[in-house]
Coordinates of N, CA and C in Angstrom, one line a residue:
M1290 N 22.6 11.5 -21.3 CA 22.3 10.4 -20.5 C 22.0 9.2 -21.4
K1291 N 22.6 8.1 -21.1 CA 22.4 6.9 -21.8 C 21.1 6.3 -21.4
S1292 N 20.4 5.6 -22.3 CA 19.2 5.0 -22.0 C 19.3 4.0 -20.9
S1293 N 20.4 3.3 -20.8 CA 20.6 2.4 -19.7 C 20.8 3.1 -18.3
A1294 N 21.0 4.4 -18.4 CA 21.2 5.2 -17.2 C 19.9 5.9 -16.8
A1295 N 18.7 5.3 -17.2 CA 17.4 5.9 -16.8 C 17.3 5.9 -15.3
L1296 N 16.5 6.9 -14.8 CA 16.4 7.1 -13.4 C 15.2 6.4 -12.9
G1297 N 15.2 6.0 -11.6 CA 14.1 5.5 -10.9 C 13.1 6.6 -10.6
I1298 N 12.0 6.3 -10.1 CA 11.0 7.3 -9.8 C 11.5 8.3 -8.7
G1299 N 12.1 7.8 -7.7 CA 12.6 8.7 -6.6 C 13.7 9.7 -7.1
E1300 N 14.6 9.2 -8.0 CA 15.6 10.0 -8.5 C 15.0 11.1 -9.5
A1301 N 14.1 10.6 -10.3 CA 13.5 11.6 -11.3 C 12.7 12.6 -10.5
A1302 N 11.9 12.2 -9.5 CA 11.1 13.2 -8.8 C 12.0 14.2 -8.0
A1303 N 13.1 13.7 -7.4 CA 14.0 14.6 -6.7 C 14.7 15.6 -7.6
R1304 N 15.0 15.2 -8.8 CA 15.6 16.1 -9.8 C 14.8 17.3 -10.0
F1305 N 13.4 17.2 -9.9 CA 12.5 18.3 -10.1 C 11.9 18.9 -8.8
G1306 N 12.4 18.4 -7.7 CA 11.9 18.9 -6.4 C 10.4 18.4 -6.2
L1307 N 10.1 17.2 -6.7 CA 8.7 16.7 -6.6 C 8.7 15.5 -5.7
A1308 N 7.6 15.1 -5.2 CA 7.4 13.8 -4.5 C 7.1 12.8 -5.5
A1309 N 7.5 11.6 -5.3 CA 7.3 10.5 -6.2 C 5.8 10.3 -6.5
H1310 N 4.9 10.5 -5.6 CA 3.5 10.3 -5.8 C 3.0 11.3 -6.9
V1311 N 3.6 12.4 -7.1 CA 3.2 13.3 -8.1 C 3.4 12.7 -9.5
L1312 N 4.6 12.1 -9.7 CA 4.9 11.4 -11.0 C 3.9 10.3 -11.2
R1313 N 3.6 9.5 -10.2 CA 2.6 8.4 -10.3 C 1.2 9.0 -10.7
H1314 N 0.8 10.1 -10.1 CA -0.4 10.8 -10.4 C -0.4 11.2 -11.9
W1315 N 0.6 11.9 -12.3 CA 0.7 12.3 -13.7 C 0.7 11.1 -14.7
E1316 N 1.2 10.0 -14.3 CA 1.1 8.8 -15.1 C -0.3 8.3 -15.2
S1317 N -1.0 8.3 -14.0 CA -2.4 7.9 -14.0 C -3.3 8.8 -14.8
A1318 N -2.9 10.1 -14.9 CA -3.6 11.1 -15.7 C -3.3 11.1 -17.1
G1319 N -2.4 10.2 -17.5 CA -2.0 10.1 -19.0 C -1.0 11.0 -19.5
L1320 N -0.3 11.7 -18.6 CA 0.8 12.6 -19.0 C 2.1 12.0 -19.1
L1321 N 2.4 10.9 -18.4 CA 3.7 10.3 -18.5 C 3.5 8.8 -18.8
A1322 N 4.4 8.2 -19.4 CA 4.4 6.7 -19.7 C 5.8 6.2 -19.6
P1323 N 6.4 6.2 -18.4 CA 7.8 5.7 -18.3 C 7.9 4.2 -18.6
A1324 N 9.1 3.8 -19.1 CA 9.4 2.4 -19.3 C 9.3 1.7 -18.0
R1325 N 9.2 0.4 -18.1 CA 9.2 -0.5 -16.9 C 10.4 -1.4 -17.0
A1326 N 11.1 -1.5 -15.9 CA 12.2 -2.5 -15.8 C 11.6 -3.8 -15.2
A1327 N 12.5 -4.7 -15.0 CA 12.1 -6.0 -14.4 C 11.5 -5.7 -13.0
G1328 N 10.4 -6.4 -12.7 CA 9.7 -6.2 -11.5 C 8.7 -5.0 -11.5
G1329 N 8.6 -4.4 -12.7 CA 7.6 -3.3 -12.9 C 8.1 -2.0 -12.4
H1330 N 9.3 -1.8 -12.1 CA 9.8 -0.5 -11.6 C 9.9 0.5 -12.8
R1331 N 9.4 1.7 -12.5 CA 9.4 2.8 -13.5 C 10.9 3.2 -13.8
R1332 N 11.1 3.5 -15.0 CA 12.5 4.0 -15.4 C 12.2 5.2 -16.3
Y1333 N 12.8 6.3 -15.9 CA 12.6 7.6 -16.6 C 13.8 7.9 -17.4
G1334 N 13.7 7.9 -18.7 CA 14.8 8.3 -19.6 C 14.7 9.8 -20.0
P1335 N 15.6 10.2 -20.9 CA 15.7 11.6 -21.2 C 14.4 12.2 -21.7
S1336 N 13.7 11.5 -22.5 CA 12.4 12.1 -23.0 C 11.4 12.3 -21.9
D1337 N 11.4 11.3 -21.0 CA 10.5 11.4 -19.8 C 10.9 12.6 -19.0
L1338 N 12.2 12.9 -18.8 CA 12.6 14.0 -18.0 C 12.3 15.3 -18.6
T1339 N 12.4 15.4 -20.0 CA 12.0 16.6 -20.7 C 10.5 16.8 -20.5
R1340 N 9.7 15.8 -20.6 CA 8.3 15.9 -20.4 C 7.9 16.4 -18.9
I1341 N 8.6 15.8 -18.0 CA 8.4 16.2 -16.6 C 8.7 17.7 -16.4
G1342 N 9.8 18.2 -17.0 CA 10.1 19.6 -17.0 C 9.1 20.4 -17.6
M1343 N 8.5 20.0 -18.8 CA 7.5 20.7 -19.5 C 6.2 20.8 -18.6
I1344 N 5.8 19.7 -18.0 CA 4.6 19.6 -17.2 C 4.8 20.6 -16.0
T1345 N 6.0 20.5 -15.4 CA 6.3 21.4 -14.2 C 6.2 22.8 -14.6
R1346 N 6.7 23.2 -15.7 CA 6.6 24.6 -16.1 C 5.2 25.0 -16.4
A1347 N 4.5 24.2 -17.1 CA 3.1 24.5 -17.4 C 2.3 24.6 -16.1
R1348 N 2.5 23.8 -15.1 CA 1.8 23.9 -13.9 C 2.1 25.2 -13.2
E1349 N 3.4 25.6 -13.2 CA 3.8 26.8 -12.6 C 3.2 28.0 -13.3
A1350 N 2.9 27.9 -14.6 CA 2.2 28.9 -15.3 C 0.7 29.0 -15.1
G1351 N 0.2 28.0 -14.4 CA -1.2 28.0 -14.0 C -2.1 27.0 -14.8
F1352 N -1.5 26.2 -15.7 CA -2.3 25.3 -16.5 C -2.7 24.1 -15.7
G1353 N -3.9 23.6 -15.9 CA -4.3 22.3 -15.3 C -3.9 21.1 -16.0
L1354 N -4.0 20.0 -15.4 CA -3.6 18.7 -16.1 C -4.3 18.5 -17.4
D1355 N -5.6 18.8 -17.4 CA -6.4 18.5 -18.6 C -5.9 19.4 -19.8
D1356 N -5.5 20.7 -19.5 CA -5.0 21.5 -20.5 C -3.6 21.0 -21.0
I1357 N -2.8 20.6 -20.0 CA -1.5 20.1 -20.4 C -1.6 18.9 -21.2
R1358 N -2.5 18.0 -20.9 CA -2.7 16.8 -21.7 C -3.1 17.1 -23.1
A1359 N -4.0 18.1 -23.2 CA -4.5 18.5 -24.6 C -3.3 19.1 -25.4
M1360 N -2.5 19.9 -24.7 CA -1.3 20.5 -25.4 C -0.4 19.5 -25.9
T1361 N -0.1 18.5 -25.1 CA 0.9 17.5 -25.5 C 0.3 16.5 -26.5
A1362 N -1.0 16.4 -26.6 CA -1.7 15.6 -27.6 C -1.8 16.3 -28.9
A1363 N -1.7 17.6 -28.9 CA -1.9 18.3 -30.2 C -0.8 17.9 -31.2
A1364 N -1.2 17.7 -32.4 CA -0.3 17.1 -33.4 C 0.6 18.2 -34.0
D1365 N 0.3 19.5 -33.9 CA 1.1 20.5 -34.5 C 1.0 21.8 -33.7
P1366 N 1.9 22.7 -34.1 CA 1.9 24.0 -33.3 C 0.6 24.7 -33.3
A1367 N -0.1 24.7 -34.4 CA -1.4 25.4 -34.5 C -2.4 24.8 -33.5
G1368 N -2.4 23.5 -33.3 CA -3.2 22.8 -32.4 C -2.9 23.2 -30.9
R1369 N -1.6 23.3 -30.7 CA -1.1 23.7 -29.3 C -1.5 25.2 -29.1
R1370 N -1.5 26.0 -30.1 CA -1.9 27.4 -29.9 C -3.4 27.5 -29.6
E1371 N -4.2 26.7 -30.2 CA -5.6 26.7 -29.9 C -5.9 26.3 -28.5
V1372 N -5.2 25.3 -28.0 CA -5.3 24.8 -26.7 C -4.9 25.9 -25.7
L1373 N -3.8 26.6 -26.0 CA -3.3 27.7 -25.2 C -4.3 28.8 -25.1
A1374 N -4.8 29.2 -26.3 CA -5.8 30.3 -26.3 C -7.0 30.0 -25.5
A1375 N -7.5 28.7 -25.6 CA -8.7 28.3 -24.9 C -8.4 28.2 -23.4
A1376 N -7.2 27.8 -23.0 CA -6.9 27.6 -21.6 C -6.5 28.9 -20.9
A1377 N -6.0 29.9 -21.6 CA -5.4 31.1 -21.0 C -6.4 31.7 -20.0
P1378 N -7.7 31.9 -20.3 CA -8.6 32.5 -19.3 C -8.7 31.7 -18.0
N1379 N -8.4 30.4 -18.1 CA -8.5 29.6 -16.9 C -7.3 29.6 -16.0
C1380 N -6.2 30.1 -16.6 CA -4.9 30.1 -15.9 C -4.9 31.2 -14.9
S1381 N -4.3 30.9 -13.7 CA -4.0 32.0 -12.7 C -2.6 32.4 -12.8
G1382 N -2.4 33.6 -12.6 CA -1.0 34.0 -12.6 C -0.6 35.1 -13.5

């Protein structure tokens, strides 16, 4: 996908079977930071779509948004493992 072919919020949400308000919530929670086009419209590029997929899978695995934020903020694999180990007891599933 070319960067100029970024998706709008409705298209990005539909690609993952989500409502647009879910992506807006994830953005307000600090999990997403899509680019903005003229008029302030959100534009989701390839890296944003990858992140949405990762968040979706983590949610399906039972992780909360705080745990997902901590995992994505971890600078290295060891840091992510620490977050996973600490969050595992809190996960359902």
